[in-house]
Short mmCIF file of C-alpha atoms and ligand atoms in Angstrom, two decimals:
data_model
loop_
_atom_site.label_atom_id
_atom_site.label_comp_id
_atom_site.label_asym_id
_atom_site.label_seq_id
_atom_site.Cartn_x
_atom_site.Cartn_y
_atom_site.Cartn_z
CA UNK A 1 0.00 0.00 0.00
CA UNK A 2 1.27 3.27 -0.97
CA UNK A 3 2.26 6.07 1.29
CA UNK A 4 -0.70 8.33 -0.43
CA UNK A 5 -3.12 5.39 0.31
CA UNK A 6 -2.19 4.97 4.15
CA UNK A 7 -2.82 9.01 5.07
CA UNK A 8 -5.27 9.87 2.18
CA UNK A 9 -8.22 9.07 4.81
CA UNK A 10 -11.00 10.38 2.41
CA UNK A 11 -13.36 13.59 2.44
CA UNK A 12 -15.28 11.55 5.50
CA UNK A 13 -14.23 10.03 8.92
CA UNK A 14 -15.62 6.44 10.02
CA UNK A 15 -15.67 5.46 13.64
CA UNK A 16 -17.07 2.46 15.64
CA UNK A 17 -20.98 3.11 16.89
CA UNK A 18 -21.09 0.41 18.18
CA UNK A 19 -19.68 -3.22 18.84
CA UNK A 20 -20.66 -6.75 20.30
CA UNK A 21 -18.71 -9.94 20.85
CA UNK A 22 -20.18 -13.54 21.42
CA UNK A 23 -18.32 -16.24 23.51
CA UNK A 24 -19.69 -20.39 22.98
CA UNK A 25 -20.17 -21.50 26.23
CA UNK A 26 -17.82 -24.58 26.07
CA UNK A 27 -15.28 -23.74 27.81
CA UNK A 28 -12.05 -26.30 27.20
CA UNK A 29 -9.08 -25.85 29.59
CA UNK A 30 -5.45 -27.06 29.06
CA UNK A 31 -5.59 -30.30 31.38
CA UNK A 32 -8.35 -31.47 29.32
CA UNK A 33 -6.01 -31.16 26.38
CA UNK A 34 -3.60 -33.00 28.23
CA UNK A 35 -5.66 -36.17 28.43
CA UNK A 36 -5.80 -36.03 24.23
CA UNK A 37 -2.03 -35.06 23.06
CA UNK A 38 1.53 -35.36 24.84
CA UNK A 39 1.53 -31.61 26.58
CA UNK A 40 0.87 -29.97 29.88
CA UNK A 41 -0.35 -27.28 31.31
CA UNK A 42 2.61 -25.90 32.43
CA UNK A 43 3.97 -26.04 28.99
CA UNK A 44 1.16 -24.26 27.31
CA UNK A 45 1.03 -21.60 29.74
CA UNK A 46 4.69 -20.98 29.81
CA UNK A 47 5.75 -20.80 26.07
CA UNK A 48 1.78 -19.11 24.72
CA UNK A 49 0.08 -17.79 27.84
CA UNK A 50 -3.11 -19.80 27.16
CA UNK A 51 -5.05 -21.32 29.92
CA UNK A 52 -8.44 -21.96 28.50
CA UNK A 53 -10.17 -21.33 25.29
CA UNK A 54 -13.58 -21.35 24.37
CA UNK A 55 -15.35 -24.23 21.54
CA UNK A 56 -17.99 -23.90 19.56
CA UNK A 57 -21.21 -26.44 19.92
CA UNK A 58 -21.40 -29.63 16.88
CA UNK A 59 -24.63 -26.86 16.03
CA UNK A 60 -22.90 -23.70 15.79
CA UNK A 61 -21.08 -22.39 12.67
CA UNK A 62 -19.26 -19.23 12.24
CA UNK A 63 -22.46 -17.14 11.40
CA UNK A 64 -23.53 -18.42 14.42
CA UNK A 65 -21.23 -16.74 16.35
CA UNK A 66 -21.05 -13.83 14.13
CA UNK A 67 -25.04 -13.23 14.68
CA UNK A 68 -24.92 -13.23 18.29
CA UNK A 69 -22.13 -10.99 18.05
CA UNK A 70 -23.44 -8.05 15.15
CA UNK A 71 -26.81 -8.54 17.60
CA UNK A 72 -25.17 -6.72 20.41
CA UNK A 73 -23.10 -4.18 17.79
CA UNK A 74 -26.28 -3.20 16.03
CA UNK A 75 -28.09 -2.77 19.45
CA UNK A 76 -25.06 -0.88 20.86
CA UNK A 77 -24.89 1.34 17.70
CA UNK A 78 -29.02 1.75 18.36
CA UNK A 79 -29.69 0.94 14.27
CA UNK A 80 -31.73 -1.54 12.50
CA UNK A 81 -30.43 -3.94 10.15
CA UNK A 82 -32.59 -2.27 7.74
CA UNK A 83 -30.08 0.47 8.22
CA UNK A 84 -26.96 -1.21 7.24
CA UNK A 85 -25.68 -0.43 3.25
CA UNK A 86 -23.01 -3.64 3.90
CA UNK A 87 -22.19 -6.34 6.09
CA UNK A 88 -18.75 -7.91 5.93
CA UNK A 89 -17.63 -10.81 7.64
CA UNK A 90 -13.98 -11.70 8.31
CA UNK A 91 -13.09 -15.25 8.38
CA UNK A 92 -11.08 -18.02 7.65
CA UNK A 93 -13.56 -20.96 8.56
CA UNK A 94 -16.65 -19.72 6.81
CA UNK A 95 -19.96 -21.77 7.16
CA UNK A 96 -18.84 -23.28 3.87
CA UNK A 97 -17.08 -22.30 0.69
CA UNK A 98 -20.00 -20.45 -0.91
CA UNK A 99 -22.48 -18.91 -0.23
CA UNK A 100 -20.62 -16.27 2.10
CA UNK A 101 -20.87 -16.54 5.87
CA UNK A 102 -21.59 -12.64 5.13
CA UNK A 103 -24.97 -13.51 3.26
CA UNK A 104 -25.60 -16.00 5.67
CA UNK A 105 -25.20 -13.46 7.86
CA UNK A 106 -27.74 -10.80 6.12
CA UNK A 107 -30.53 -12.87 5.68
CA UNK A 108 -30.41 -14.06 9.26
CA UNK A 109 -30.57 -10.24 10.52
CA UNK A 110 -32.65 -9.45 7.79
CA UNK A 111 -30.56 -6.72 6.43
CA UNK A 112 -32.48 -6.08 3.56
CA UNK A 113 -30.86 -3.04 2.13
CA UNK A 114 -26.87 -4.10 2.62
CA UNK A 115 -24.65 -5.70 -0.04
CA UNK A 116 -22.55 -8.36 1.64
CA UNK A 117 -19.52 -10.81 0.95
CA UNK A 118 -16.40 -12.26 3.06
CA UNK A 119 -13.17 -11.31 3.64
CA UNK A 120 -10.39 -13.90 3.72
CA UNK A 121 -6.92 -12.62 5.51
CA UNK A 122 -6.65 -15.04 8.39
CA UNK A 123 -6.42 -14.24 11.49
CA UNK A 124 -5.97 -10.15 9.68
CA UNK A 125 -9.38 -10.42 8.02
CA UNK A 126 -11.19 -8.37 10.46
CA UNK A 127 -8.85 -5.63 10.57
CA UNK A 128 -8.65 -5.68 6.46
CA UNK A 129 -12.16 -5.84 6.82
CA UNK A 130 -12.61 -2.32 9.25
CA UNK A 131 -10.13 -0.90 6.21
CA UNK A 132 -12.59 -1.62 3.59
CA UNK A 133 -15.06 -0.54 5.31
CA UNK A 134 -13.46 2.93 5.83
CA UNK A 135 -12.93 2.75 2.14
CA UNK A 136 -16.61 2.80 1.73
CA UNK A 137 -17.65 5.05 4.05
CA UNK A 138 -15.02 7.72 3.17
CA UNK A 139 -15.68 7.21 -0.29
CA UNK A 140 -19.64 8.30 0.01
CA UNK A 141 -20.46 4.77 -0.77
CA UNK A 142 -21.76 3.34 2.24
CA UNK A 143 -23.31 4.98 5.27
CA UNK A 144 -23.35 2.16 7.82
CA UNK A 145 -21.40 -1.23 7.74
CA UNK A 146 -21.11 -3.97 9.90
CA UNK A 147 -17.81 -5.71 10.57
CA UNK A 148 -17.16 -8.82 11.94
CA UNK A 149 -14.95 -10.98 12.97
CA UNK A 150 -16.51 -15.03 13.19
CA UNK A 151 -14.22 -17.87 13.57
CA UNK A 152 -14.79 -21.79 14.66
CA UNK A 153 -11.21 -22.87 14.31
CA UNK A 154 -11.84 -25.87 16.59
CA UNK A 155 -13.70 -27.40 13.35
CA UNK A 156 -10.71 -27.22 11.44
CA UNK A 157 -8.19 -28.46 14.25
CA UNK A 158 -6.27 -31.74 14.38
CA UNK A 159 -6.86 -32.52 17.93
CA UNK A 160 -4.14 -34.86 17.81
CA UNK A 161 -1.47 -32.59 16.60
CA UNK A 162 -0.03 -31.07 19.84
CA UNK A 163 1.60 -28.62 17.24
CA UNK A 164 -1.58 -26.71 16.78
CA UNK A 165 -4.19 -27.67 19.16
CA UNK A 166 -3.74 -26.07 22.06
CA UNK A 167 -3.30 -22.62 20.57
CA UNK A 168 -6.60 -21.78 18.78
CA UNK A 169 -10.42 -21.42 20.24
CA UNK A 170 -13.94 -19.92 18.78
CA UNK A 171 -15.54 -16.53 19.18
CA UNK A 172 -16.77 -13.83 17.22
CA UNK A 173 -16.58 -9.43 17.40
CA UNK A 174 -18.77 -7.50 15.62
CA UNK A 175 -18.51 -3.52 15.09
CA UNK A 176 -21.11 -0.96 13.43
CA UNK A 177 -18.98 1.38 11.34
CA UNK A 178 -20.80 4.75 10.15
CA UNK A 179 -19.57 7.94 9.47
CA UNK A 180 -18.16 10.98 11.59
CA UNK A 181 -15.76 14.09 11.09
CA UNK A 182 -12.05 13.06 10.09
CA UNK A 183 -9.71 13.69 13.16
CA UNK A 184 -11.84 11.95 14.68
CA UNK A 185 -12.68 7.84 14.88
CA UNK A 186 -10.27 6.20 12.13
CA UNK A 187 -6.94 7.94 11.61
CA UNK A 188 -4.53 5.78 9.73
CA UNK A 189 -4.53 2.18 7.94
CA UNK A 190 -1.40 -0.12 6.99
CA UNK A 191 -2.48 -3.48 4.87
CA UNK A 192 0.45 -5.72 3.83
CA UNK A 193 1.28 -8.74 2.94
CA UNK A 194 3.57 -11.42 1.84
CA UNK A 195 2.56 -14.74 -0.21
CA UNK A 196 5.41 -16.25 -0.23
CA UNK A 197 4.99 -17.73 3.47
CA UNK A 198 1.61 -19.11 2.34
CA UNK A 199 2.71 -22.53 3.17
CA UNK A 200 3.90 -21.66 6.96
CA UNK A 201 -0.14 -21.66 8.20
CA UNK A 202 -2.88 -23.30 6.00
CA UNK A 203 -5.76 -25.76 5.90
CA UNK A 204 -4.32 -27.31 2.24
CA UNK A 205 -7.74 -29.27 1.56
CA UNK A 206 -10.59 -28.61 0.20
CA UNK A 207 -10.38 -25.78 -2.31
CA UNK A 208 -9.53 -26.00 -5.88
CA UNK A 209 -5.52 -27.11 -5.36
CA UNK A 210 -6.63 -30.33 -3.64
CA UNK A 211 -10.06 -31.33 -3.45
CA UNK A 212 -11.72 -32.92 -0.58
CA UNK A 213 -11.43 -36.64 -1.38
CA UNK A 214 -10.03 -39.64 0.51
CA UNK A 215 -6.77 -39.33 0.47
CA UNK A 216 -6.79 -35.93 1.56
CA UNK A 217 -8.78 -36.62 4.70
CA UNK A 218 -6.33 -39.41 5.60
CA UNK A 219 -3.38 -37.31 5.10
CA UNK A 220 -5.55 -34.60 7.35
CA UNK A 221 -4.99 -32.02 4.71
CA UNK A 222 -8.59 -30.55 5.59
CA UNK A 223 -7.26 -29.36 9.14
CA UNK A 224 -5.05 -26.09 9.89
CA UNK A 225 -1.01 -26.80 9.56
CA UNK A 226 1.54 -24.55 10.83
CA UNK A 227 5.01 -23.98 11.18
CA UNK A 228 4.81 -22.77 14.79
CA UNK A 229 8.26 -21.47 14.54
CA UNK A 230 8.54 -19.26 11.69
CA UNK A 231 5.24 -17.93 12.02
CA UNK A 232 6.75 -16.46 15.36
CA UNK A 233 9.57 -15.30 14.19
CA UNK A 234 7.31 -13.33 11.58
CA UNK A 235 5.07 -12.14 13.81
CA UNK A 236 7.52 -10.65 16.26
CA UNK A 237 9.33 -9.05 13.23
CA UNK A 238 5.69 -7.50 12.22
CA UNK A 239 3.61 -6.38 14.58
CA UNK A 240 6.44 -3.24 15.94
CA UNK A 241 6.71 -2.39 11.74
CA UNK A 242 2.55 -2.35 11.80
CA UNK A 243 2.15 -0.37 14.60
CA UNK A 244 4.98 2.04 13.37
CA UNK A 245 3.42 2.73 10.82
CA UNK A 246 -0.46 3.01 11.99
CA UNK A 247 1.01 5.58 14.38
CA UNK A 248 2.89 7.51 11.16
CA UNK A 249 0.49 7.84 9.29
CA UNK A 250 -1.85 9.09 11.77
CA UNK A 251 0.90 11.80 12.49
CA UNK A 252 1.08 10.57 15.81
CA UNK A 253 4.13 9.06 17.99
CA UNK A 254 4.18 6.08 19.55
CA UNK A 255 3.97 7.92 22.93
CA UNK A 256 0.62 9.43 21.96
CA UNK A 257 -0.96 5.99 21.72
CA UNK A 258 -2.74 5.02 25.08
CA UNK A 259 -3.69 1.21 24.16
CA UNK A 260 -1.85 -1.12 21.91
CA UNK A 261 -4.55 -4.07 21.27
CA UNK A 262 -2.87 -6.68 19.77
CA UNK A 263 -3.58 -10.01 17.94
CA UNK A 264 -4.04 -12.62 21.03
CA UNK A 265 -1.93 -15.49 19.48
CA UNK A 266 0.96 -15.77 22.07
CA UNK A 267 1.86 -13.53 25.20
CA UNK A 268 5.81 -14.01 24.51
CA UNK A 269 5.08 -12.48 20.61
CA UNK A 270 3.06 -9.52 22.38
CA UNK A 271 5.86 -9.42 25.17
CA UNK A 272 8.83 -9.34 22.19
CA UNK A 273 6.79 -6.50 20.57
CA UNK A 274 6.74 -4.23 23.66
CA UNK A 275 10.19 -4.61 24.50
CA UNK A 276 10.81 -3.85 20.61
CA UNK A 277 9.09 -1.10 20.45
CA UNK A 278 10.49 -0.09 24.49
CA UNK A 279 6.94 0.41 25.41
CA UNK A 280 5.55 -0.91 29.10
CA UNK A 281 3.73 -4.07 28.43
CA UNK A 282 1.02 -2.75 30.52
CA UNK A 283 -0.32 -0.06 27.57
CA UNK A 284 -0.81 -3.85 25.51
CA UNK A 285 -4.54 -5.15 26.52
CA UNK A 286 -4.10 -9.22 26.93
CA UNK A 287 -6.88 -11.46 27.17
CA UNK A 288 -5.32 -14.47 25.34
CA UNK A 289 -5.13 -16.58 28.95
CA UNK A 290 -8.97 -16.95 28.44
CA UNK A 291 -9.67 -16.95 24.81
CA UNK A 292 -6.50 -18.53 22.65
CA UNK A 293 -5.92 -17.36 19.42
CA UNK A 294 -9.14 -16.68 18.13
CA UNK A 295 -7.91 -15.24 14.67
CA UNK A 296 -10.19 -12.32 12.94
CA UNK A 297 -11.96 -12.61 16.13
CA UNK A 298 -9.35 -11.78 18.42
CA UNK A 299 -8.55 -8.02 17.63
CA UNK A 300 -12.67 -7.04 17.88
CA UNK A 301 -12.85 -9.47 21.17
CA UNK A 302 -10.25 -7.99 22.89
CA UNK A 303 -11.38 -4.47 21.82
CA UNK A 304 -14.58 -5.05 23.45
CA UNK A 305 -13.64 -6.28 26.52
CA UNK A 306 -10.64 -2.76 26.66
CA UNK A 307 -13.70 -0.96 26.33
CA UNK A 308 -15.99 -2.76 28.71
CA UNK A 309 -13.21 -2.74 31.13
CA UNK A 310 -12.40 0.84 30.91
CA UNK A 311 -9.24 0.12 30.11
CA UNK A 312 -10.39 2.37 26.71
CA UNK A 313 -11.60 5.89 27.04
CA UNK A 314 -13.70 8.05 24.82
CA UNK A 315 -10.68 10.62 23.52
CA UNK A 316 -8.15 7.59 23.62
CA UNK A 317 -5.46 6.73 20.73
CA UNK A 318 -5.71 3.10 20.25
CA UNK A 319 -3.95 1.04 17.60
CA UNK A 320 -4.95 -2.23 16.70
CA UNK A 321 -2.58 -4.99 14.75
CA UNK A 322 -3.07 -7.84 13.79
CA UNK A 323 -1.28 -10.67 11.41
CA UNK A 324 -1.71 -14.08 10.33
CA UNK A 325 -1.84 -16.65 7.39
CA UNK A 326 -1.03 -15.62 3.97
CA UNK A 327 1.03 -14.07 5.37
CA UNK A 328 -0.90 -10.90 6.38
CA UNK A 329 -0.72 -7.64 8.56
CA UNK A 330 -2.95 -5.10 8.95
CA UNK A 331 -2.89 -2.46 11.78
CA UNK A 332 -5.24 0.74 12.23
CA UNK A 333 -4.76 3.88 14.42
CA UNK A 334 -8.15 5.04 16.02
CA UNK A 335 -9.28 7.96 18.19
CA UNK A 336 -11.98 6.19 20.80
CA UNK A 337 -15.50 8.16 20.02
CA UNK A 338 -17.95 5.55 21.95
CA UNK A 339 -18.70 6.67 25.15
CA UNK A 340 -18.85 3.39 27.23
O1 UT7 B 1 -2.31 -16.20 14.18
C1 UT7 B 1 -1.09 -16.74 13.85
C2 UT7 B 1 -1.10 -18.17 14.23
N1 UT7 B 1 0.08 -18.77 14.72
C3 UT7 B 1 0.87 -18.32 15.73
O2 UT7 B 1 0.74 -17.26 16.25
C4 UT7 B 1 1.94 -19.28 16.18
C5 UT7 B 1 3.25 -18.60 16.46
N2 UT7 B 1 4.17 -19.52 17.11
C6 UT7 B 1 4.13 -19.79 18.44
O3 UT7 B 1 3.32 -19.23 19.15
C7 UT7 B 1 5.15 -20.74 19.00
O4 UT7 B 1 6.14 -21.03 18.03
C8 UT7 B 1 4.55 -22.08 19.52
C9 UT7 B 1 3.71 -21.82 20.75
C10 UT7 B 1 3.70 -22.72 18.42
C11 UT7 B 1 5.66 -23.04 19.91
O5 UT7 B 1 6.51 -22.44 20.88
P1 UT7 B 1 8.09 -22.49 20.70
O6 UT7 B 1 8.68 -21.89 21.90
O7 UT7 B 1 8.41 -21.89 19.37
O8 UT7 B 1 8.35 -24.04 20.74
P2 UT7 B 1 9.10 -24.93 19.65
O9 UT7 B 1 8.27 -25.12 18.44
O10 UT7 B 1 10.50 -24.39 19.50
O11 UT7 B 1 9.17 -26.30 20.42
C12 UT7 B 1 9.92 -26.47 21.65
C13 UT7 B 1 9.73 -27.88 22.14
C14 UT7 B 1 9.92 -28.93 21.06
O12 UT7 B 1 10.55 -30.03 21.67
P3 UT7 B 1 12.15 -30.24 21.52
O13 UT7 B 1 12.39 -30.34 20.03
O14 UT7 B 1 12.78 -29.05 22.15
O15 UT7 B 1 12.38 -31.52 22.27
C15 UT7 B 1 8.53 -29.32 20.66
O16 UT7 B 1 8.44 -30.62 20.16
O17 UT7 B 1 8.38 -28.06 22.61
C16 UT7 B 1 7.79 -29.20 21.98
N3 UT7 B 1 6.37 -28.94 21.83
C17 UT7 B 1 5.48 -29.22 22.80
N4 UT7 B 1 5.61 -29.75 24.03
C18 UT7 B 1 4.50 -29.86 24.76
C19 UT7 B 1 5.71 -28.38 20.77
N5 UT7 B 1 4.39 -28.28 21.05
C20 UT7 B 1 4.24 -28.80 22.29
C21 UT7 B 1 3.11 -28.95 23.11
N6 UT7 B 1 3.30 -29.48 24.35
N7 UT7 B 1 1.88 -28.59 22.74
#
């Protein structure tokens, strides 16, 4: 993304009117995964930070999560879904390949008057997702979008690959996006990414490369695989750079930003990124001992609870980054408008 594209925020602000979360009940701590793979407890919470994480029902799909969620948004935001011009969903494990989770989505609300499709940038989708729909908004296109954030990675998990299941979990965030003065709400965006790590974090099966068959269910090519390694050593090297430059091209400094909220994937990659950047961990909001990595969930989860929490302020400078499979990045500078 060019330097033009970053600061030239449009004739019209957008800003966050309102926003909702939804949590599955199940709740799934690490000594139950300890009874299904060689790990322990002590392990998990030592090298990711993760104590529990939250699983979806057999019943509940993404949308699922992702209705329950744009529910409390929409009510927070006081609109209709009449109201909303667009609805898109960020996700990596959509109800299925087509139709979109997003139109899933619409007709469920019954948001008549909104176009609506997916957005597919891992565990960056909802924050690519908040970019497009500043895009809109600033461009005079759209007046009021929902965002959200919907994943159910425990459908796609090997549970018997100690690799990858005890990192991830299921939730959903959901934000109403309309539009306000610039200066205020949105102040900066920073999209990037870099195909040529595709490989390091992917579900392999069931697209067009390999199709679901057989074979490719024995060789459990239709769950997530990652390269635990290098996708840390990316993501430490990325999130300071993102940040950086949310806070740049907001003409801000780092000092002016009150809350860094983070992707939740590890605590030691959030920990590496403070010390990076030689901020106090403290301004970085953590909820990943409860949640896991939640992917294009985790950024509007975490937001929620800052907010809820107090630990976000109307007036605040918040910048939220996020990265993941692709490999992605995304990060966004925002002045807090909601009163909470
Ligand atoms: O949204 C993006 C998604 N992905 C991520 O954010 C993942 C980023 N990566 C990470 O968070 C970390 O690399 C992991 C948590 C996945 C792994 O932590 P690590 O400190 O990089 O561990 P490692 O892969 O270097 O493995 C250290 C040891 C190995 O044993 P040896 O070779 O030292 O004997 C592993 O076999 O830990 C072993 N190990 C485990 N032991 C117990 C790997 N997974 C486990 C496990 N329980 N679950």
């Amino acid at each position: 993304m060019t330097e033009s594209a970053g600061t030239g925020m449009g004739l019209r602000g957008s800003t966050i009117t309102g926003i909702g979360r939804y949590l599955p009940r199940r709740i799934m701590t690490n000594h139950e995964i300890e009874k299904m793979v060689d790990t322990s407890d002590e392990w998990i919470v030592t090298r990711t930070g993760i104590r529990e994480r939250r699983i979806a029902a057999p019943e509940e799909a993404s949308s699922d999560l992702a209705y329950a969620a744009s529910q409390e948004a929409l009510a927070g935001a006081g609109i209709t879904p009449a109201q909303l011009d667009l609805i898109i969903v960020g996700t990596a494990t959509p109800d299925m390949l087509f139709p979109a989770t997003a139109c899933i989505l619409q007709d469920r609300l019954g948001a008549k008057q909104a176009g609506a499709f997916d957005l597919s940038a891992a565990c960056s989708s909802w924050v690519y997702a908040v970019a497009v729909a500043h895009g809109y908004i600033a461009a005079g296109l759209a007046k009021t979008v929902l965002v959200a954030g919907a994943e159910t990675l425990s459908k796609f998990t090997n549970w018997k690959d100690r690799d990858t299941c005890v990192l991830f979990g299921d939730s959903a965030g959901a934000v109403v996006m309309q539009a306000c003065e610039p200066g205020s709400g949105f102040l900066s965006f920073y999209l990037g990414a870099d195909g040529a790590g595709g490989s390091l974090i992917a579900i392999p099966a069931g697209g067009s490369r390999i199709p679901a068959s057989f074979e490719s269910i024995e060789r459990n090519q239709h769950f997530m695989q990652m390269n635990g390694r290098e996708v840390y050593k990316f993501a430490v090297r990325c999130i300071p750079k993102a940040i950086e430059e949310a806070v740049q091209r907001a003409h801000l400094t780092i000092d002016d930003v009150d809350v860094f909220i983070p992707h939740q994937a590890n605590i030691r990659i959030i920990d590496a990124a403070a010390g990076r950047l030689g901020q106090p961990r403290e301004k970085f909001f953590i909820n990943v001992e409860r949640y896991g990595n939640t992917s294009s969930a985790s950024v509007p989860v975490a937001l929620y609870e800052a907010v809820e929490g107090g630990r976000v302020k109307p007036g605040d400078v918040v910048v939220l980054v996020a990265f993941g499979g692709g490999l992605t990045w995304g990060s966004c500078a925002l002045r807090w408008t909601k009163p909470s």
